[in-house]
Amino acid sequence: MRSVRRRSTSLTTESPSTVIDLATRRRTTRIFAKTPVEYEDVLYCVKAAAQAPSGANRQPWRFVLVDDPAMKERVRAACEEQEKRHHASVEASLRRWFMSKNITWQKPFLTEAPMLLAVFSNQEMPYATESTWLAIGYIILALEERSLSTLTYTPSYPENMRSVFKAPEEYALEAILPIGYSADSKPKEPRRPFQASLYRNLWNMKA
Amino acid sequence: MRSVRRRSTSLTTESPSTVIDLATRRRTTRIFAKTPVEYEDVLYCVKAAAQAPSGANRQPWRFVLVDDPAMKERVRAACEEQEKRHHASVEASLRRWFMSKNITWQKPFLTEAPMLLAVFSNQEMPYATESTWLAIGYIILALEERSLSTLTYTPSYPENMRSVFKAPEEYALEAILPIGYSADSKPKEPRRPFQASLYRNLWNMKA
């Protein structure tokens, strides 16, 4: 296991990273250290997210920070119950991908990460899902800036998760972000060269 | 009209901003200066986006950078045709919001911005829309870092835009980002205090 990334104690004297540095450094983590997470660091990320643009500026997002161990257990149990059903039903190519990555119905990170951030969107607002995921983009870069790691975990049947959080009917659970210091030695999944995803003026025209 | 924000000529000696600074500073722009945009700055943003996480790491996004004036005209004409239909059909509260913001069917920024970045997602891939909007979050922070402004414009009937770009059937147009230096004097739309969107452990519990 790789040594745990810890936040520098002299953060104020560090110079900030560029967006490309944060984006490049940032990788998905499924194994978290027991090191506690500063509450203030999670607030920082939510504060950044709250500045994101949204459809008609309706700010459709709501965040539930979970740090109560009993609540984390309830979230994990509800998610794993769904995952068992889901893993039995996914199409072949995704199942092969799950197997190749050792991803099973078990989601230990939901109790092992010191904190979870559940992200909801109000589906009565325009572009609620799109706006909320844009804000999640802000959050994961802000986490990286604080040397924290996460995973954009999406429960298989999010509509069944509303009752666990006592969320109102109009809110959809978009993701649960487990938050902590990484103890995951897995390297970042490779990315296609960005040029392969970029065209100029028309589809397939080289940029 | 506010003076045009220009990129510093000594970017390499500037220290980068924190995510919260970029997020706070960044505001939606509908009026763009004629100042040309460096092609390299847009590449920088796409490069950052290509590092984003995505469902099963399928990287479902494709970007079409539009800088040909004739192509910008075609994009604008197609969008405005849709907007006329859409504005006639939106529900009352959204229509009031449009009117209060002076938003009409006209989209001059689609030809006035020096560049457009059309963002597509492959709908055959898992969480294609979610992943692509997360990547858009990266892009708009990267643009802000380069002192560039944008607007996350979503055409009303994106399925009708595929033919304009000659995009394949499985790709959905998620957004068109006009990119340029802001000449828009409109202040940032106010945000709710972030604490109002944050709960702890259960819905409505104060964080």
mmCIF file of C-alpha atoms in Angstrom:
data_model
loop_
_atom_site.group_PDB
_atom_site.id
_atom_site.type_symbol
_atom_site.label_atom_id
_atom_site.label_comp_id
_atom_site.label_asym_id
_atom_site.label_seq_id
_atom_site.Cartn_x
_atom_site.Cartn_y
_atom_site.Cartn_z
ATOM 1 C CA MET A 1 0.000 0.000 0.000
ATOM 2 C CA ARG A 2 1.231 3.380 -0.979
ATOM 3 C CA SER A 3 2.019 5.918 1.675
ATOM 4 C CA VAL A 4 -0.954 8.011 2.622
ATOM 5 C CA ARG A 5 -1.149 11.464 1.087
ATOM 6 C CA ARG A 6 -1.414 13.996 3.820
ATOM 7 C CA ARG A 7 -2.249 17.588 3.596
ATOM 8 C CA SER A 8 0.667 19.865 4.162
ATOM 9 C CA THR A 9 0.465 21.627 7.502
ATOM 10 C CA SER A 10 1.649 24.835 5.895
ATOM 11 C CA LEU A 11 -1.057 25.153 3.301
ATOM 12 C CA THR A 12 -1.134 28.925 3.413
ATOM 13 C CA THR A 13 2.445 29.146 2.230
ATOM 14 C CA GLU A 14 1.964 26.696 -0.645
ATOM 15 C CA SER A 15 1.257 28.241 -3.998
ATOM 16 C CA PRO A 16 -1.926 26.943 -5.608
ATOM 17 C CA SER A 17 -1.877 24.543 -8.549
ATOM 18 C CA THR A 18 -3.170 25.265 -12.025
ATOM 19 C CA VAL A 19 -6.379 23.628 -13.187
ATOM 20 C CA ILE A 20 -4.481 21.341 -15.544
ATOM 21 C CA ASP A 21 -2.205 20.233 -12.707
ATOM 22 C CA LEU A 22 -5.173 19.474 -10.430
ATOM 23 C CA ALA A 23 -7.012 17.680 -13.249
ATOM 24 C CA THR A 24 -3.977 15.617 -14.204
ATOM 25 C CA ARG A 25 -2.979 14.702 -10.664
ATOM 26 C CA ARG A 26 -6.504 13.814 -9.599
ATOM 27 C CA ARG A 27 -7.394 10.134 -9.685
ATOM 28 C CA THR A 28 -10.288 8.042 -8.494
ATOM 29 C CA THR A 29 -9.795 6.442 -5.093
ATOM 30 C CA ARG A 30 -11.617 3.436 -3.672
ATOM 31 C CA ILE A 31 -9.374 2.833 -0.661
ATOM 32 C CA PHE A 32 -9.204 5.527 1.997
ATOM 33 C CA ALA A 33 -6.872 6.108 4.927
ATOM 34 C CA LYS A 34 -8.335 6.378 8.411
ATOM 35 C CA THR A 35 -6.839 9.888 8.725
ATOM 36 C CA PRO A 36 -9.695 12.218 9.656
ATOM 37 C CA VAL A 37 -10.861 14.845 7.208
ATOM 38 C CA GLU A 38 -11.090 18.480 8.274
ATOM 39 C CA TYR A 39 -14.704 19.580 8.210
ATOM 40 C CA GLU A 40 -13.513 22.945 6.886
ATOM 41 C CA ASP A 41 -11.983 21.289 3.802
ATOM 42 C CA VAL A 42 -15.336 19.816 2.808
ATOM 43 C CA LEU A 43 -17.021 23.173 3.396
ATOM 44 C CA TYR A 44 -14.436 24.711 1.085
ATOM 45 C CA CYS A 45 -15.452 22.348 -1.714
ATOM 46 C CA VAL A 46 -19.183 22.939 -1.213
ATOM 47 C CA LYS A 47 -18.541 26.672 -1.170
ATOM 48 C CA ALA A 48 -16.807 26.405 -4.549
ATOM 49 C CA ALA A 49 -19.674 24.290 -5.931
ATOM 50 C CA ALA A 50 -22.220 26.888 -4.818
ATOM 51 C CA GLN A 51 -20.543 29.366 -7.199
ATOM 52 C CA ALA A 52 -21.182 27.197 -10.264
ATOM 53 C CA PRO A 53 -23.538 28.326 -13.021
ATOM 54 C CA SER A 54 -26.877 26.522 -13.270
ATOM 55 C CA GLY A 55 -29.966 26.503 -15.482
ATOM 56 C CA ALA A 56 -31.733 29.842 -14.921
ATOM 57 C CA ASN A 57 -29.437 30.245 -11.883
ATOM 58 C CA ARG A 58 -31.796 28.015 -9.889
ATOM 59 C CA GLN A 59 -28.884 26.364 -8.002
ATOM 60 C CA PRO A 60 -30.706 23.015 -8.016
ATOM 61 C CA TRP A 61 -28.111 21.198 -5.889
ATOM 62 C CA ARG A 62 -28.312 20.093 -2.286
ATOM 63 C CA PHE A 63 -25.475 18.441 -0.383
ATOM 64 C CA VAL A 64 -25.690 16.100 2.566
ATOM 65 C CA LEU A 65 -22.411 15.706 4.403
ATOM 66 C CA VAL A 66 -22.384 12.356 6.185
ATOM 67 C CA ASP A 67 -19.961 11.828 9.039
ATOM 68 C CA ASP A 68 -22.095 9.881 11.484
ATOM 69 C CA PRO A 69 -20.818 6.269 11.420
ATOM 70 C CA ALA A 70 -24.315 4.801 11.870
ATOM 71 C CA MET A 71 -25.580 6.867 8.929
ATOM 72 C CA LYS A 72 -22.638 5.756 6.787
ATOM 73 C CA GLU A 73 -23.582 2.130 7.603
ATOM 74 C CA ARG A 74 -27.178 2.763 6.521
ATOM 75 C CA VAL A 75 -26.046 4.375 3.269
ATOM 76 C CA ARG A 76 -23.681 1.498 2.532
ATOM 77 C CA ALA A 77 -26.284 -1.164 3.283
ATOM 78 C CA ALA A 78 -28.864 0.499 1.040
ATOM 79 C CA CYS A 79 -26.351 0.908 -1.805
ATOM 80 C CA GLU A 80 -25.027 -2.632 -1.577
ATOM 81 C CA GLU A 81 -28.518 -4.089 -1.666
ATOM 82 C CA GLN A 82 -29.059 -2.245 -4.957
ATOM 83 C CA GLU A 83 -25.667 -3.190 -6.322
ATOM 84 C CA LYS A 84 -26.379 -6.893 -5.868
ATOM 85 C CA ARG A 85 -29.451 -6.509 -8.066
ATOM 86 C CA HIS A 86 -27.634 -4.297 -10.556
ATOM 87 C CA HIS A 87 -24.568 -6.517 -10.996
ATOM 88 C CA ALA A 88 -26.872 -9.388 -11.861
ATOM 89 C CA SER A 89 -28.507 -7.337 -14.618
ATOM 90 C CA VAL A 90 -25.800 -5.259 -16.386
ATOM 91 C CA GLU A 91 -24.973 -5.783 -20.040
ATOM 92 C CA ALA A 92 -22.012 -7.987 -20.912
ATOM 93 C CA SER A 93 -19.435 -5.320 -21.829
ATOM 94 C CA LEU A 94 -19.963 -3.392 -18.598
ATOM 95 C CA ARG A 95 -19.846 -6.617 -16.593
ATOM 96 C CA ARG A 96 -16.508 -7.490 -18.176
ATOM 97 C CA TRP A 97 -15.246 -4.015 -17.302
ATOM 98 C CA PHE A 98 -16.421 -4.445 -13.694
ATOM 99 C CA MET A 99 -14.613 -7.782 -13.481
ATOM 100 C CA SER A 100 -11.416 -6.443 -15.039
ATOM 101 C CA LYS A 101 -11.380 -3.679 -12.408
ATOM 102 C CA ASN A 102 -12.335 -5.962 -9.507
ATOM 103 C CA ILE A 103 -15.489 -3.937 -8.963
ATOM 104 C CA THR A 104 -18.116 -5.988 -7.160
ATOM 105 C CA TRP A 105 -21.399 -5.184 -5.404
ATOM 106 C CA GLN A 106 -19.414 -4.419 -2.272
ATOM 107 C CA LYS A 107 -18.825 -0.740 -1.530
ATOM 108 C CA PRO A 108 -16.580 -0.650 1.547
ATOM 109 C CA PHE A 109 -15.515 2.924 0.769
ATOM 110 C CA LEU A 110 -18.965 4.081 1.865
ATOM 111 C CA THR A 111 -18.094 3.292 5.473
ATOM 112 C CA GLU A 112 -14.283 3.487 5.295
ATOM 113 C CA ALA A 113 -14.045 7.035 3.971
ATOM 114 C CA PRO A 114 -14.139 9.493 6.882
ATOM 115 C CA MET A 115 -16.896 11.500 5.177
ATOM 116 C CA LEU A 116 -19.448 11.113 2.429
ATOM 117 C CA LEU A 117 -20.945 13.931 0.444
ATOM 118 C CA ALA A 118 -24.302 12.979 -1.049
ATOM 119 C CA VAL A 119 -25.256 15.244 -3.936
ATOM 120 C CA PHE A 120 -28.899 15.764 -4.888
ATOM 121 C CA SER A 121 -30.587 17.778 -7.642
ATOM 122 C CA ASN A 122 -34.078 19.216 -7.742
ATOM 123 C CA GLN A 123 -35.608 17.670 -10.840
ATOM 124 C CA GLU A 124 -38.243 20.392 -11.079
ATOM 125 C CA MET A 125 -35.556 22.885 -12.043
ATOM 126 C CA PRO A 126 -34.217 23.308 -15.596
ATOM 127 C CA TYR A 127 -31.072 21.348 -16.426
ATOM 128 C CA ALA A 128 -30.885 20.145 -12.814
ATOM 129 C CA THR A 129 -28.734 17.078 -13.503
ATOM 130 C CA GLU A 130 -26.411 18.884 -15.912
ATOM 131 C CA SER A 131 -25.873 21.832 -13.545
ATOM 132 C CA THR A 132 -25.268 19.565 -10.569
ATOM 133 C CA TRP A 133 -22.649 17.493 -12.365
ATOM 134 C CA LEU A 134 -20.900 20.655 -13.484
ATOM 135 C CA ALA A 135 -20.762 21.613 -9.795
ATOM 136 C CA ILE A 136 -19.382 18.130 -8.991
ATOM 137 C CA GLY A 137 -16.559 18.972 -11.405
ATOM 138 C CA TYR A 138 -15.758 21.987 -9.219
ATOM 139 C CA ILE A 139 -15.896 19.819 -6.090
ATOM 140 C CA ILE A 140 -13.479 17.187 -7.251
ATOM 141 C CA LEU A 141 -10.905 19.769 -8.326
ATOM 142 C CA ALA A 142 -11.319 21.553 -4.981
ATOM 143 C CA LEU A 143 -10.829 18.231 -3.150
ATOM 144 C CA GLU A 144 -7.639 17.600 -5.099
ATOM 145 C CA GLU A 145 -6.443 21.064 -4.175
ATOM 146 C CA ARG A 146 -6.826 20.055 -0.528
ATOM 147 C CA SER A 147 -5.020 16.742 -1.184
ATOM 148 C CA LEU A 148 -8.285 14.864 -0.648
ATOM 149 C CA SER A 149 -9.490 12.059 -2.865
ATOM 150 C CA THR A 150 -12.872 10.795 -3.924
ATOM 151 C CA LEU A 151 -14.860 8.649 -6.309
ATOM 152 C CA THR A 152 -17.962 9.815 -8.187
ATOM 153 C CA TYR A 153 -20.066 6.896 -7.020
ATOM 154 C CA THR A 154 -23.562 6.639 -8.465
ATOM 155 C CA PRO A 155 -25.946 4.210 -6.785
ATOM 156 C CA SER A 156 -27.703 1.899 -9.220
ATOM 157 C CA TYR A 157 -31.224 2.862 -8.174
ATOM 158 C CA PRO A 158 -30.872 6.394 -6.815
ATOM 159 C CA GLU A 159 -34.624 6.822 -6.409
ATOM 160 C CA ASN A 160 -34.485 4.231 -3.628
ATOM 161 C CA MET A 161 -31.931 6.321 -1.727
ATOM 162 C CA ARG A 162 -34.212 9.282 -1.087
ATOM 163 C CA SER A 163 -35.788 7.684 1.975
ATOM 164 C CA VAL A 164 -32.387 6.926 3.520
ATOM 165 C CA PHE A 165 -31.616 10.660 3.585
ATOM 166 C CA LYS A 166 -35.264 11.741 4.097
ATOM 167 C CA ALA A 167 -34.978 13.802 0.929
ATOM 168 C CA PRO A 168 -38.135 15.265 -0.639
ATOM 169 C CA GLU A 169 -39.766 13.661 -3.659
ATOM 170 C CA GLU A 170 -38.477 16.214 -6.193
ATOM 171 C CA TYR A 171 -34.821 15.576 -5.354
ATOM 172 C CA ALA A 172 -32.778 12.937 -7.190
ATOM 173 C CA LEU A 173 -29.571 11.554 -5.731
ATOM 174 C CA GLU A 174 -26.914 12.230 -8.377
ATOM 175 C CA ALA A 175 -23.823 10.868 -6.639
ATOM 176 C CA ILE A 176 -22.252 9.957 -3.341
ATOM 177 C CA LEU A 177 -18.685 11.203 -2.992
ATOM 178 C CA PRO A 178 -16.679 9.366 -0.322
ATOM 179 C CA ILE A 179 -14.027 11.784 0.883
ATOM 180 C CA GLY A 180 -10.690 11.085 2.506
ATOM 181 C CA TYR A 181 -6.963 10.751 2.020
ATOM 182 C CA SER A 182 -6.092 8.125 -0.540
ATOM 183 C CA ALA A 183 -4.544 4.839 0.473
ATOM 184 C CA ASP A 184 -5.230 3.432 -2.981
ATOM 185 C CA SER A 185 -2.131 2.334 -4.885
ATOM 186 C CA LYS A 186 -3.981 1.874 -8.161
ATOM 187 C CA PRO A 187 -2.622 4.218 -10.811
ATOM 188 C CA LYS A 188 -4.888 6.605 -12.652
ATOM 189 C CA GLU A 189 -6.867 4.982 -15.448
ATOM 190 C CA PRO A 190 -5.292 5.947 -18.762
ATOM 191 C CA ARG A 191 -6.911 8.710 -20.814
ATOM 192 C CA ARG A 192 -7.091 8.952 -24.577
ATOM 193 C CA PRO A 193 -4.881 11.762 -25.928
ATOM 194 C CA PHE A 194 -7.134 14.822 -25.810
ATOM 195 C CA GLN A 195 -6.577 15.475 -29.512
ATOM 196 C CA ALA A 196 -8.524 12.283 -30.237
ATOM 197 C CA SER A 197 -11.647 13.896 -28.713
ATOM 198 C CA LEU A 198 -11.316 17.236 -30.456
ATOM 199 C CA TYR A 199 -12.491 18.242 -33.918
ATOM 200 C CA ARG A 200 -12.441 21.569 -35.721
ATOM 201 C CA ASN A 201 -15.615 23.069 -37.207
ATOM 202 C CA LEU A 202 -17.040 19.711 -38.281
ATOM 203 C CA TRP A 203 -17.050 16.184 -36.928
ATOM 204 C CA ASN A 204 -13.880 14.232 -37.723
ATOM 205 C CA MET A 205 -12.025 17.333 -38.941
ATOM 206 C CA LYS A 206 -8.611 17.524 -37.342
ATOM 207 C CA ALA A 207 -8.233 20.357 -34.816
ATOM 208 C CA MET B 1 -19.444 48.866 -21.102
ATOM 209 C CA ARG B 2 -16.745 47.618 -18.786
ATOM 210 C CA SER B 3 -13.204 47.539 -20.034
ATOM 211 C CA VAL B 4 -12.314 44.296 -21.691
ATOM 212 C CA ARG B 5 -10.477 41.771 -19.573
ATOM 213 C CA ARG B 6 -7.270 40.869 -21.257
ATOM 214 C CA ARG B 7 -4.939 38.105 -20.545
ATOM 215 C CA SER B 8 -1.760 39.162 -18.908
ATOM 216 C CA THR B 9 1.189 38.948 -21.215
ATOM 217 C CA SER B 10 3.315 37.571 -18.427
ATOM 218 C CA LEU B 11 1.199 34.558 -17.574
ATOM 219 C CA THR B 12 4.121 32.378 -16.664
ATOM 220 C CA THR B 13 5.140 34.674 -13.835
ATOM 221 C CA GLU B 14 1.607 34.922 -12.401
ATOM 222 C CA SER B 15 0.848 32.557 -9.601
ATOM 223 C CA PRO B 16 -2.218 30.410 -10.222
ATOM 224 C CA SER B 17 -5.508 31.013 -8.433
ATOM 225 C CA THR B 18 -7.179 28.640 -6.021
ATOM 226 C CA VAL B 19 -10.305 26.770 -7.122
ATOM 227 C CA ILE B 20 -12.490 28.908 -4.864
ATOM 228 C CA ASP B 21 -11.033 32.081 -6.379
ATOM 229 C CA LEU B 22 -11.651 30.856 -9.926
ATOM 230 C CA ALA B 23 -15.164 29.683 -9.019
ATOM 231 C CA THR B 24 -16.041 32.957 -7.287
ATOM 232 C CA ARG B 25 -14.585 35.216 -9.954
ATOM 233 C CA ARG B 26 -16.119 33.316 -12.839
ATOM 234 C CA ARG B 27 -19.359 34.710 -14.212
ATOM 235 C CA THR B 28 -21.534 34.014 -17.218
ATOM 236 C CA THR B 29 -20.871 36.245 -20.204
ATOM 237 C CA ARG B 30 -23.199 36.957 -23.112
ATOM 238 C CA ILE B 31 -21.276 39.876 -24.649
ATOM 239 C CA PHE B 32 -17.809 39.193 -25.993
ATOM 240 C CA ALA B 33 -14.982 41.465 -27.074
ATOM 241 C CA LYS B 34 -13.608 41.124 -30.581
ATOM 242 C CA THR B 35 -10.163 40.362 -29.131
ATOM 243 C CA PRO B 36 -9.035 37.075 -30.685
ATOM 244 C CA VAL B 37 -8.690 33.979 -28.510
ATOM 245 C CA GLU B 38 -5.452 32.035 -28.517
ATOM 246 C CA TYR B 39 -6.061 28.588 -29.956
ATOM 247 C CA GLU B 40 -3.658 27.209 -27.376
ATOM 248 C CA ASP B 41 -5.862 28.494 -24.514
ATOM 249 C CA VAL B 42 -8.814 26.463 -25.772
ATOM 250 C CA LEU B 43 -6.592 23.406 -26.180
ATOM 251 C CA TYR B 44 -5.530 23.884 -22.556
ATOM 252 C CA CYS B 45 -9.157 23.671 -21.417
ATOM 253 C CA VAL B 46 -9.928 20.596 -23.524
ATOM 254 C CA LYS B 47 -6.755 18.971 -22.213
ATOM 255 C CA ALA B 48 -7.960 19.523 -18.649
ATOM 256 C CA ALA B 49 -11.420 18.147 -19.522
ATOM 257 C CA ALA B 50 -9.876 14.999 -20.989
ATOM 258 C CA GLN B 51 -8.497 14.214 -17.505
ATOM 259 C CA ALA B 52 -11.941 14.126 -15.900
ATOM 260 C CA PRO B 53 -13.375 10.894 -14.509
ATOM 261 C CA SER B 54 -16.219 9.276 -16.459
ATOM 262 C CA GLY B 55 -18.560 6.311 -16.191
ATOM 263 C CA ALA B 56 -16.404 3.183 -16.604
ATOM 264 C CA ASN B 57 -13.670 5.566 -17.854
ATOM 265 C CA ARG B 58 -15.306 5.578 -21.280
ATOM 266 C CA GLN B 59 -14.522 9.283 -21.833
ATOM 267 C CA PRO B 60 -17.822 9.803 -23.664
ATOM 268 C CA TRP B 61 -17.130 13.430 -24.623
ATOM 269 C CA ARG B 62 -16.265 14.906 -27.993
ATOM 270 C CA PHE B 63 -15.467 18.562 -28.586
ATOM 271 C CA VAL B 64 -15.896 20.563 -31.766
ATOM 272 C CA LEU B 65 -13.991 23.817 -31.754
ATOM 273 C CA VAL B 66 -15.682 26.238 -34.120
ATOM 274 C CA ASP B 67 -13.709 29.201 -35.402
ATOM 275 C CA ASP B 68 -14.839 29.348 -39.020
ATOM 276 C CA PRO B 69 -17.166 32.385 -39.335
ATOM 277 C CA ALA B 70 -19.452 30.655 -41.830
ATOM 278 C CA MET B 71 -19.824 27.692 -39.485
ATOM 279 C CA LYS B 72 -20.594 30.012 -36.558
ATOM 280 C CA GLU B 73 -23.350 31.577 -38.698
ATOM 281 C CA ARG B 74 -24.818 28.150 -39.436
ATOM 282 C CA VAL B 75 -24.741 27.197 -35.746
ATOM 283 C CA ARG B 76 -26.394 30.471 -34.745
ATOM 284 C CA ALA B 77 -29.102 30.207 -37.412
ATOM 285 C CA ALA B 78 -29.958 26.641 -36.369
ATOM 286 C CA CYS B 79 -30.064 27.566 -32.678
ATOM 287 C CA GLU B 80 -32.171 30.685 -33.180
ATOM 288 C CA GLU B 81 -34.700 28.802 -35.248
ATOM 289 C CA GLN B 82 -35.132 26.414 -32.297
ATOM 290 C CA GLU B 83 -35.200 29.208 -29.752
ATOM 291 C CA LYS B 84 -38.118 30.898 -31.506
ATOM 292 C CA ARG B 85 -40.134 27.708 -31.137
ATOM 293 C CA HIS B 86 -38.941 27.152 -27.574
ATOM 294 C CA HIS B 87 -39.669 30.660 -26.286
ATOM 295 C CA ALA B 88 -43.222 30.292 -27.541
ATOM 296 C CA SER B 89 -43.660 27.092 -25.512
ATOM 297 C CA VAL B 90 -41.855 27.486 -22.132
ATOM 298 C CA GLU B 91 -43.751 27.401 -18.876
ATOM 299 C CA ALA B 92 -44.739 30.719 -17.301
ATOM 300 C CA SER B 93 -42.139 30.936 -14.517
ATOM 301 C CA LEU B 94 -39.220 30.298 -16.882
ATOM 302 C CA ARG B 95 -40.674 32.777 -19.381
ATOM 303 C CA ARG B 96 -40.816 35.441 -16.643
ATOM 304 C CA TRP B 97 -37.201 34.686 -15.761
ATOM 305 C CA PHE B 98 -36.179 35.012 -19.435
ATOM 306 C CA MET B 99 -37.947 38.378 -19.660
ATOM 307 C CA SER B 100 -36.433 39.653 -16.410
ATOM 308 C CA LYS B 101 -32.976 38.829 -17.776
ATOM 309 C CA ASN B 102 -33.676 40.196 -21.272
ATOM 310 C CA ILE B 103 -33.076 36.738 -22.710
ATOM 311 C CA THR B 104 -34.788 36.370 -26.078
ATOM 312 C CA TRP B 105 -34.594 33.853 -28.932
ATOM 313 C CA GLN B 106 -31.652 35.820 -30.310
ATOM 314 C CA LYS B 107 -28.207 34.371 -29.613
ATOM 315 C CA PRO B 108 -25.726 36.907 -30.999
ATOM 316 C CA PHE B 109 -22.935 35.478 -28.846
ATOM 317 C CA LEU B 110 -22.858 32.449 -31.155
ATOM 318 C CA THR B 111 -21.332 34.568 -33.904
ATOM 319 C CA GLU B 112 -19.749 37.345 -31.817
ATOM 320 C CA ALA B 113 -17.589 35.136 -29.602
ATOM 321 C CA PRO B 114 -14.278 34.448 -31.367
ATOM 322 C CA MET B 115 -14.666 30.701 -30.788
ATOM 323 C CA LEU B 116 -17.342 28.193 -29.915
ATOM 324 C CA LEU B 117 -16.758 24.882 -28.249
ATOM 325 C CA ALA B 118 -19.559 22.430 -28.953
ATOM 326 C CA VAL B 119 -19.621 19.583 -26.434
ATOM 327 C CA PHE B 120 -21.144 16.222 -27.321
ATOM 328 C CA SER B 121 -21.623 13.011 -25.347
ATOM 329 C CA ASN B 122 -21.949 9.458 -26.604
ATOM 330 C CA GLN B 123 -25.286 8.323 -25.244
ATOM 331 C CA GLU B 124 -24.356 4.657 -25.636
ATOM 332 C CA MET B 125 -21.847 5.036 -22.800
ATOM 333 C CA PRO B 126 -22.751 4.834 -19.100
ATOM 334 C CA TYR B 127 -23.435 8.170 -17.391
ATOM 335 C CA ALA B 128 -22.489 9.986 -20.600
ATOM 336 C CA THR B 129 -24.348 13.214 -19.813
ATOM 337 C CA GLU B 130 -23.234 13.308 -16.169
ATOM 338 C CA SER B 131 -19.577 12.689 -17.030
ATOM 339 C CA THR B 132 -19.605 15.268 -19.793
ATOM 340 C CA TRP B 133 -21.065 17.996 -17.583
ATOM 341 C CA LEU B 134 -18.484 17.224 -14.921
ATOM 342 C CA ALA B 135 -15.850 17.783 -17.625
ATOM 343 C CA ILE B 136 -17.586 21.065 -18.561
ATOM 344 C CA GLY B 137 -17.021 22.102 -14.932
ATOM 345 C CA TYR B 138 -13.292 21.581 -15.508
ATOM 346 C CA ILE B 139 -13.452 23.579 -18.743
ATOM 347 C CA ILE B 140 -15.111 26.642 -17.313
ATOM 348 C CA LEU B 141 -12.630 26.857 -14.435
ATOM 349 C CA ALA B 142 -9.760 26.429 -16.899
ATOM 350 C CA LEU B 143 -11.212 29.211 -19.075
ATOM 351 C CA GLU B 144 -11.419 31.494 -16.049
ATOM 352 C CA GLU B 145 -7.807 30.694 -15.260
ATOM 353 C CA ARG B 146 -6.908 31.982 -18.730
ATOM 354 C CA SER B 147 -9.100 35.090 -18.194
ATOM 355 C CA LEU B 148 -11.561 33.807 -20.779
ATOM 356 C CA SER B 149 -15.322 33.865 -20.333
ATOM 357 C CA THR B 150 -18.147 31.683 -21.489
ATOM 358 C CA LEU B 151 -21.785 30.729 -21.124
ATOM 359 C CA THR B 152 -23.043 27.157 -20.816
ATOM 360 C CA TYR B 153 -25.552 27.529 -23.617
ATOM 361 C CA THR B 154 -27.857 24.589 -24.244
ATOM 362 C CA PRO B 155 -29.842 24.598 -27.475
ATOM 363 C CA SER B 156 -33.534 23.888 -26.992
ATOM 364 C CA TYR B 157 -33.669 20.909 -29.342
ATOM 365 C CA PRO B 158 -30.116 19.546 -29.319
ATOM 366 C CA GLU B 159 -31.078 16.508 -31.412
ATOM 367 C CA ASN B 160 -31.622 18.884 -34.328
ATOM 368 C CA MET B 161 -28.051 20.169 -34.043
ATOM 369 C CA ARG B 162 -26.349 16.885 -34.901
ATOM 370 C CA SER B 163 -26.684 17.426 -38.644
ATOM 371 C CA VAL B 164 -25.135 20.924 -38.420
ATOM 372 C CA PHE B 165 -21.942 19.387 -37.045
ATOM 373 C CA LYS B 166 -22.301 16.103 -38.993
ATOM 374 C CA ALA B 167 -22.158 14.255 -35.677
ATOM 375 C CA PRO B 168 -23.066 10.564 -35.558
ATOM 376 C CA GLU B 169 -26.451 9.378 -34.328
ATOM 377 C CA GLU B 170 -25.230 8.223 -30.910
ATOM 378 C CA TYR B 171 -23.863 11.638 -29.933
ATOM 379 C CA ALA B 172 -25.999 14.217 -28.135
ATOM 380 C CA LEU B 173 -25.079 17.882 -28.112
ATOM 381 C CA GLU B 174 -24.826 18.821 -24.443
ATOM 382 C CA ALA B 175 -23.777 22.466 -24.700
ATOM 383 C CA ILE B 176 -22.219 25.106 -26.882
ATOM 384 C CA LEU B 177 -19.669 27.240 -25.050
ATOM 385 C CA PRO B 178 -18.969 30.573 -26.748
ATOM 386 C CA ILE B 179 -15.438 31.562 -25.740
ATOM 387 C CA GLY B 180 -13.861 34.982 -25.604
ATOM 388 C CA TYR B 181 -12.880 37.917 -23.440
ATOM 389 C CA SER B 182 -15.837 39.395 -21.629
ATOM 390 C CA ALA B 183 -17.242 42.772 -22.617
ATOM 391 C CA ASP B 184 -20.325 42.086 -20.497
ATOM 392 C CA SER B 185 -20.892 44.567 -17.699
ATOM 393 C CA LYS B 186 -23.625 42.504 -16.062
ATOM 394 C CA PRO B 187 -22.592 41.483 -12.546
ATOM 395 C CA LYS B 188 -22.579 37.841 -11.508
ATOM 396 C CA GLU B 189 -26.006 36.487 -10.649
ATOM 397 C CA PRO B 190 -26.276 36.235 -6.877
ATOM 398 C CA ARG B 191 -25.802 32.844 -5.226
ATOM 399 C CA ARG B 192 -27.573 31.527 -2.149
ATOM 400 C CA PRO B 193 -25.197 31.255 0.817
ATOM 401 C CA PHE B 194 -23.668 27.805 0.450
ATOM 402 C CA GLN B 195 -24.805 26.840 3.945
ATOM 403 C CA ALA B 196 -28.403 26.959 2.690
ATOM 404 C CA SER B 197 -27.634 24.054 0.332
ATOM 405 C CA LEU B 198 -25.788 21.914 2.849
ATOM 406 C CA TYR B 199 -27.209 19.476 5.384
ATOM 407 C CA ARG B 200 -25.523 17.100 7.798
ATOM 408 C CA ASN B 201 -26.339 13.390 7.859
ATOM 409 C CA LEU B 202 -30.037 13.919 7.114
ATOM 410 C CA TRP B 203 -32.084 16.306 5.016
ATOM 411 C CA ASN B 204 -32.731 19.647 6.716
ATOM 412 C CA MET B 205 -30.221 18.976 9.509
ATOM 413 C CA LYS B 206 -27.935 21.944 9.925
ATOM 414 C CA ALA B 207 -24.330 21.310 8.818
#
